[in-house]
Coordinates of C-alpha atoms in Angstrom, one line a residue:
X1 CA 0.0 0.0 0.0
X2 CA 2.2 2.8 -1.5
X3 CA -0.1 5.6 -0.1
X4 CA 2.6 8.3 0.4
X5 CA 2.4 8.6 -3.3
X6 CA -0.8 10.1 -2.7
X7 CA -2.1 13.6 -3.1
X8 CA -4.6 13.8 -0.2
X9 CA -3.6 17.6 0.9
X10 CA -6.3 19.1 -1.1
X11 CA -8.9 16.3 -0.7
X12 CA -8.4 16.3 3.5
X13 CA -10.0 19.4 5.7
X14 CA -8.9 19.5 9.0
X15 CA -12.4 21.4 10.4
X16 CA -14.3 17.9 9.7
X17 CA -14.0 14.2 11.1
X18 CA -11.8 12.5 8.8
X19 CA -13.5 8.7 8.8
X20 CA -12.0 5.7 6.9
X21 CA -14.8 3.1 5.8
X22 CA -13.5 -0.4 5.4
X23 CA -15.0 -1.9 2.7
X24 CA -17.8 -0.6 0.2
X25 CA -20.4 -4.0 -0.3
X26 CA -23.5 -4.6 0.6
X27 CA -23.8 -2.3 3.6
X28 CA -20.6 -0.2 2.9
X29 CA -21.9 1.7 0.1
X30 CA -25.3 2.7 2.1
X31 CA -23.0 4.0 4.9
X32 CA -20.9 5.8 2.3
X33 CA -23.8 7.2 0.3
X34 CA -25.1 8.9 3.7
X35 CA -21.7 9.8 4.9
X36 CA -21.2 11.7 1.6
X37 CA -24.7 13.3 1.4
X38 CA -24.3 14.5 5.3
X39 CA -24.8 18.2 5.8
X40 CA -21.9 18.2 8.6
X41 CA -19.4 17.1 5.3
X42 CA -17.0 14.6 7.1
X43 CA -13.8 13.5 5.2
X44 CA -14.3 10.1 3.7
X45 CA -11.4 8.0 3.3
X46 CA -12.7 4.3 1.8
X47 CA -10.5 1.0 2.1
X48 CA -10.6 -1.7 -0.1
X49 CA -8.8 -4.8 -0.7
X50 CA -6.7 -4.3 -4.1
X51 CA -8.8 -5.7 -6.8
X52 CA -12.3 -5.6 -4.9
X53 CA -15.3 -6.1 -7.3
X54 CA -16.7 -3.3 -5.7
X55 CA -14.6 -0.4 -6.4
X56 CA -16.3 0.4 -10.2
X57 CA -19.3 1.1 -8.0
X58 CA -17.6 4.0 -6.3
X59 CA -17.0 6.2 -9.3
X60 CA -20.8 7.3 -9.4
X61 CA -21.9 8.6 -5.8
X62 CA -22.9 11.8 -6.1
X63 CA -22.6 14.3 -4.7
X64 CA -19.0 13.4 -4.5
X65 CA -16.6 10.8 -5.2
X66 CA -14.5 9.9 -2.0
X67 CA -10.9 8.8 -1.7
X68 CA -10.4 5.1 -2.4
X69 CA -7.5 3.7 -1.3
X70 CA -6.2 -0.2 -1.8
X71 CA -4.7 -1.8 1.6
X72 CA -3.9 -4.9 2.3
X73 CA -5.7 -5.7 6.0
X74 CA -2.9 -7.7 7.0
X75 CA -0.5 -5.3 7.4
X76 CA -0.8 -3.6 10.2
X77 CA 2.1 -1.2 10.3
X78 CA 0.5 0.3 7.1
X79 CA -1.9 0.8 7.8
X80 CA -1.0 2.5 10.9
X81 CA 0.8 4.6 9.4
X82 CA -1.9 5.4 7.5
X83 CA -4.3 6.5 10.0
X84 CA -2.0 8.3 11.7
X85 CA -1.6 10.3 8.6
X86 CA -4.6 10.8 7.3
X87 CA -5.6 11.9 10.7
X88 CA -8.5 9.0 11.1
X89 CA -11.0 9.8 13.5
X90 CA -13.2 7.0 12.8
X91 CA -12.8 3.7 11.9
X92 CA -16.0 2.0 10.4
X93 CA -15.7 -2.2 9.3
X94 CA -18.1 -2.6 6.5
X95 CA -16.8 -6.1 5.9
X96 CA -18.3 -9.0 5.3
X97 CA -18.0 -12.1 7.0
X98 CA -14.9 -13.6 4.7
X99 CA -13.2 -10.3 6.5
X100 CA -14.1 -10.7 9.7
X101 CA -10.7 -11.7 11.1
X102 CA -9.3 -8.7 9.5
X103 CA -10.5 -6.2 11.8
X104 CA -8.0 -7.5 14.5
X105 CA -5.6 -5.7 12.8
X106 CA -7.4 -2.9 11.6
X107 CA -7.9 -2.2 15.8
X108 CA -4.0 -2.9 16.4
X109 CA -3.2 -0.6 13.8
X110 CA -6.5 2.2 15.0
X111 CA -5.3 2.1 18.6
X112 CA -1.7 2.3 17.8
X113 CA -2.3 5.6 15.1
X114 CA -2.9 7.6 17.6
X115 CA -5.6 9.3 16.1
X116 CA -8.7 7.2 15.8
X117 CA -10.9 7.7 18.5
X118 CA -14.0 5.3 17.6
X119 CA -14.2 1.9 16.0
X120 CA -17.6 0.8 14.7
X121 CA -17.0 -3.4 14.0
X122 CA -18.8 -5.1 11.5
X123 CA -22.0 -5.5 13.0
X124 CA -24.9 -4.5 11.1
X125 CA -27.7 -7.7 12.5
X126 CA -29.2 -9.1 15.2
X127 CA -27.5 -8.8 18.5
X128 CA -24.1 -10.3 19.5
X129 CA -23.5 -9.4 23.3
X130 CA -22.6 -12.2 25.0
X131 CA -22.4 -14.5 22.5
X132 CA -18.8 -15.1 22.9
X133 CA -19.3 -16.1 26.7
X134 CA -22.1 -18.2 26.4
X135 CA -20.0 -20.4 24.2
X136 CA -21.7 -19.9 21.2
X137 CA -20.3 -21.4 17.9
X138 CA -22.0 -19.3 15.5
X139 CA -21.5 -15.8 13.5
X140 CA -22.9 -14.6 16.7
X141 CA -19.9 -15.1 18.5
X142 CA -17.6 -14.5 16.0
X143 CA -18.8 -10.7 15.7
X144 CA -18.7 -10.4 19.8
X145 CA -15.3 -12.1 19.9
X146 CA -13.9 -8.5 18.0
X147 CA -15.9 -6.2 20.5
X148 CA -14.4 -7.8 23.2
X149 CA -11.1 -7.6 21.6
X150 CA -11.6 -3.6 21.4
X151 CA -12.3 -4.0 25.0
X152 CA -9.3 -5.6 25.9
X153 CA -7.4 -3.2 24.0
X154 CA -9.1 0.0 24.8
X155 CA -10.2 1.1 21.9
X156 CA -13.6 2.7 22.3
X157 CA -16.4 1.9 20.1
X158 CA -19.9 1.7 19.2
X159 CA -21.7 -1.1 17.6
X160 CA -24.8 -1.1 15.5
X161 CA -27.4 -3.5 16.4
X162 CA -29.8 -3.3 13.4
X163 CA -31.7 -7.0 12.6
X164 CA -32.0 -8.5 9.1
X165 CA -32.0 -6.2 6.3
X166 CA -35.2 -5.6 4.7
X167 CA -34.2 -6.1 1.2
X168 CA -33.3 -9.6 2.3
X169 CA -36.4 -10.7 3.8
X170 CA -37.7 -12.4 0.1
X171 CA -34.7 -14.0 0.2
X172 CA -34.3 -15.7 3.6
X173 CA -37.9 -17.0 2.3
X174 CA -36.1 -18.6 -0.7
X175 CA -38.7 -16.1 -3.1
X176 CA -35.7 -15.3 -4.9
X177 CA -35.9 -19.0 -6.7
X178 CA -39.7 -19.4 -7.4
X179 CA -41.9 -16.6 -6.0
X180 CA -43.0 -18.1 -2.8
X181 CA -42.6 -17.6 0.9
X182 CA -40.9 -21.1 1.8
X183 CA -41.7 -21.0 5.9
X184 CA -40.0 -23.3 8.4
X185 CA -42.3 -23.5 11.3
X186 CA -44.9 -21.3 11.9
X187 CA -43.9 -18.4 10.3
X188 CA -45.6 -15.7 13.0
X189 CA -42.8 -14.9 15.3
X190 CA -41.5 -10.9 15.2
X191 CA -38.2 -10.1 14.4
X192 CA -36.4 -6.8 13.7
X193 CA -35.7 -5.8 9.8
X194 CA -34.0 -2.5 8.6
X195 CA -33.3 -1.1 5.0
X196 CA -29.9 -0.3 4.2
X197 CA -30.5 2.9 3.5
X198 CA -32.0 3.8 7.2
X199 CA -28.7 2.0 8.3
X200 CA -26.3 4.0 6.4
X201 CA -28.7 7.2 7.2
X202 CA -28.7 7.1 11.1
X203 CA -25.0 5.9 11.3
X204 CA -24.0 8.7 9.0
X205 CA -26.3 11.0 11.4
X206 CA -25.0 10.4 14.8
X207 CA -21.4 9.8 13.9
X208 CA -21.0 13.2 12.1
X209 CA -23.6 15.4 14.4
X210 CA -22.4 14.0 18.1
X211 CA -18.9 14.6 19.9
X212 CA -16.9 11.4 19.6
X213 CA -16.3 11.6 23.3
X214 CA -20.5 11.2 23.6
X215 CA -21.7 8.9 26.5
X216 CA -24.1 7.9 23.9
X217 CA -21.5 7.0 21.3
X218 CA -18.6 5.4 23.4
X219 CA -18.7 2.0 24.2
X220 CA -22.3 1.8 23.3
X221 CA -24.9 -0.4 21.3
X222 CA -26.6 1.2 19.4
X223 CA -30.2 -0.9 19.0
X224 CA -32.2 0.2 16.1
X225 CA -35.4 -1.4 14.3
X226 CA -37.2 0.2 11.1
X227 CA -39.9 -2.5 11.4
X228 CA -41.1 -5.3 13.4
X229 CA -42.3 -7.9 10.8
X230 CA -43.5 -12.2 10.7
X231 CA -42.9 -13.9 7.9
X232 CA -46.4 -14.7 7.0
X233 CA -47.1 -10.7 7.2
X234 CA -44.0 -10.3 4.8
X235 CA -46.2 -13.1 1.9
X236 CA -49.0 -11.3 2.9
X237 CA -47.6 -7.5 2.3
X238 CA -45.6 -8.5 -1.3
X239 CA -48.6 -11.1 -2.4
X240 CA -46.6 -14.2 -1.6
X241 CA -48.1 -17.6 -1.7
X242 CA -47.0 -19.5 1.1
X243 CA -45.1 -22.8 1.1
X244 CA -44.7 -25.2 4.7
X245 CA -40.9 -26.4 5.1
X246 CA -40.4 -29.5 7.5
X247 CA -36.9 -29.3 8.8
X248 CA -35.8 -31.9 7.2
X249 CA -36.3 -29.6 3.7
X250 CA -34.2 -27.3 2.2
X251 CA -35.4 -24.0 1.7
X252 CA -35.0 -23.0 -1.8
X253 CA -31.4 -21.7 -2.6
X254 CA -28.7 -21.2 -5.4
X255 CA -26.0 -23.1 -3.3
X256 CA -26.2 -25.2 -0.7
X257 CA -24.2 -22.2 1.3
X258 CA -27.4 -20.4 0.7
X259 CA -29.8 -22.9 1.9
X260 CA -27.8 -23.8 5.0
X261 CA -28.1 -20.1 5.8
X262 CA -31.3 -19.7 5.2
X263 CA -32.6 -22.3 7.4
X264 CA -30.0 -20.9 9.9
X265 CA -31.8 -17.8 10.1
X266 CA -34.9 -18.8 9.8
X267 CA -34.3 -21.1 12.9
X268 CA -33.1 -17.4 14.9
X269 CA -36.3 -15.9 13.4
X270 CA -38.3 -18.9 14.9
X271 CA -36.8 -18.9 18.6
X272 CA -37.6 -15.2 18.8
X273 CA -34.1 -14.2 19.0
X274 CA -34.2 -11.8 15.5
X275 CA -35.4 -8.5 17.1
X276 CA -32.5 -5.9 18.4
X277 CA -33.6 -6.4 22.1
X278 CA -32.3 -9.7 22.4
X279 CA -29.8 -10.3 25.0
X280 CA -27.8 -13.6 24.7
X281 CA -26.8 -13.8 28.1
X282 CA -30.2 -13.5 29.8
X283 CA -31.4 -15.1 26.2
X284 CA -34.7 -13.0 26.8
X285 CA -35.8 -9.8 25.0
X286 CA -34.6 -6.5 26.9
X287 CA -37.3 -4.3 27.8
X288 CA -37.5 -1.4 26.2
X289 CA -34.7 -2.3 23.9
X290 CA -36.0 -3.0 20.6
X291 CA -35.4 0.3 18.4
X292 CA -34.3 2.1 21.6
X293 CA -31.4 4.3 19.4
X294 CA -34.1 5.5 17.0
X295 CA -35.2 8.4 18.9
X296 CA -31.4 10.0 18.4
X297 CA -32.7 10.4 14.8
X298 CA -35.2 12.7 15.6
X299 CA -38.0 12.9 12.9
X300 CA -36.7 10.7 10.4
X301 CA -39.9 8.2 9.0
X302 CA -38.3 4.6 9.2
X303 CA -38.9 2.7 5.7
X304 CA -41.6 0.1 6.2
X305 CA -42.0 -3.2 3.9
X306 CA -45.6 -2.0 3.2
X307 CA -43.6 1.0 1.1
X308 CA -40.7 -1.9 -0.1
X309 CA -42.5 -4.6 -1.0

């Protein structure tokens, strides 16, 4: 990563947070389309592994293009250096869950800059808080695993609790194969779902428009809902006829990867344990704690599935 041949100087104010986004996918380039569109115009640095797919995508986000940069996660001094100067404030892991492992150094290197004063992990689902210690063996505990690395490293953060995206939601179904809502049990459990965009939007919003010192920022979770959905309402809302999975079928899928997945969530859907309130060490519901962070947003109107679907 040769970024000293780089001519930031004019591209880099020092009177805004300077924030580097790891990776621009699926829920990177929501993030980056609200960071970019904020009224409080923070400096946007964006990291991606050399040769990502999704770099074409960033040459058209209006209403301006950020810096993209190609690093290589695994080096740590790097991208230390690289922090430190570019003067990151922010560090937020878009990555999915092939890059999971890679935010371990992306915190060594965030603590040791100097600079960074919040890391936001690669969250962006259901709750993960005490996974880890309940001896889970599931994507669960892999994403608490990080947050308690930050712990152990002091490295302040926040992490964005934010249930299944809505876009997904015909997909977990397996309606992306055939058309129809494929249910395992019976379908009339509530979970939490959330568009992108409202993701991107309120993370943009209280990153950029609260100090980064904030009680309400550092070492927080940030528990946001845009809708509390079934599955059954979902075929009802989009006009989907509905299909009975045993468990010993495979919900519809393009790989078996897919399928496995799907019933995996499904199961979580199921058990109750989808919405953002869930709490993995008490493994009941919070009270109160479903959607709590939405009120920081104050008058935004949450997208709905009745208006998506």
């Amino acid at each position: 990563m040769i970024f000293e041949e780089l001519n930031l100087g004019h591209c880099i104010t020092t009177n805004h947070p300077s924030i580097a986004l790891v990776g621009a996918g699926v829920i990177g380039m929501p993030i980056l389309r609200a960071l970019l569109s904020s009224p409080n115009h923070p400096n946007v640095i964006v990291l991606t592994r050399p040769g990502s797919k999704n770099k074409d995508l960033l040459n058209d986000l209006p209403p301006v293009s950020p810096i993209v940069i190609p690093v290589d996660y695994t080096d740590t001094s790097a991208l230390t250096a690289l922090f430190k100067k570019l003067s990151i404030e922010i560090v937020i892991s878009a990555l999915a869950s092939t890059g999971y492992n890679a935010q371990y150094n992306l915190a060594d290197a965030a603590k040791a800059s100097g600079s960074v004063k919040l890391f936001v992990p690669s969250e962006w689902g259901s709750p993960t808080e005490g996974a880890k210690d309940k001896g889970e063996d599931n994507i669960f505990a892999i994403k608490d695993r990080v947050a308690e690395y930050l712990k152990s490293i002091d490295l302040p953060y926040t992490r964005f609790f934010t249930g299944l995206f809505m876009a997904y939601v015909p997909w977990v179904v397996g309606a992306d194969v055939d058309g129809k809502a494929h249910i395992q049990g019976k379908g009339d459990t509530p979970f939490t779902v959330t568009s992108q965009e409202d993701i991107g939007g309120f993370v943009a919003h209280v990153l950029t428009s609260l100090p980064l010192t904030s009680p309400e920022l550092v070492n927080t979770s940030l528990r946001i809902q845009g809708q509390q959905i079934t599955l059954r309402q979902y075929a009802q809302v989009a006009n989907k006829s509905i299909v009975a999975v045993t468990e010993n079928e495979a919900i519809p899928g393009n790989t078996d990867e897919d399928k496995a997945l799907k019933a995996f969530l499904q199961k979580h859907i199921e058990e109750g344990t989808a919405t953002t309130g869930w709490d993995h060490r008490t493994e009941r519901e919070i009270e109160g704690a479903t959607g709590s962070a939405n009120k920081m947003w104050e008058g935004h109107v949450w997208q709905t599935i009745e208006r998506t679907f």
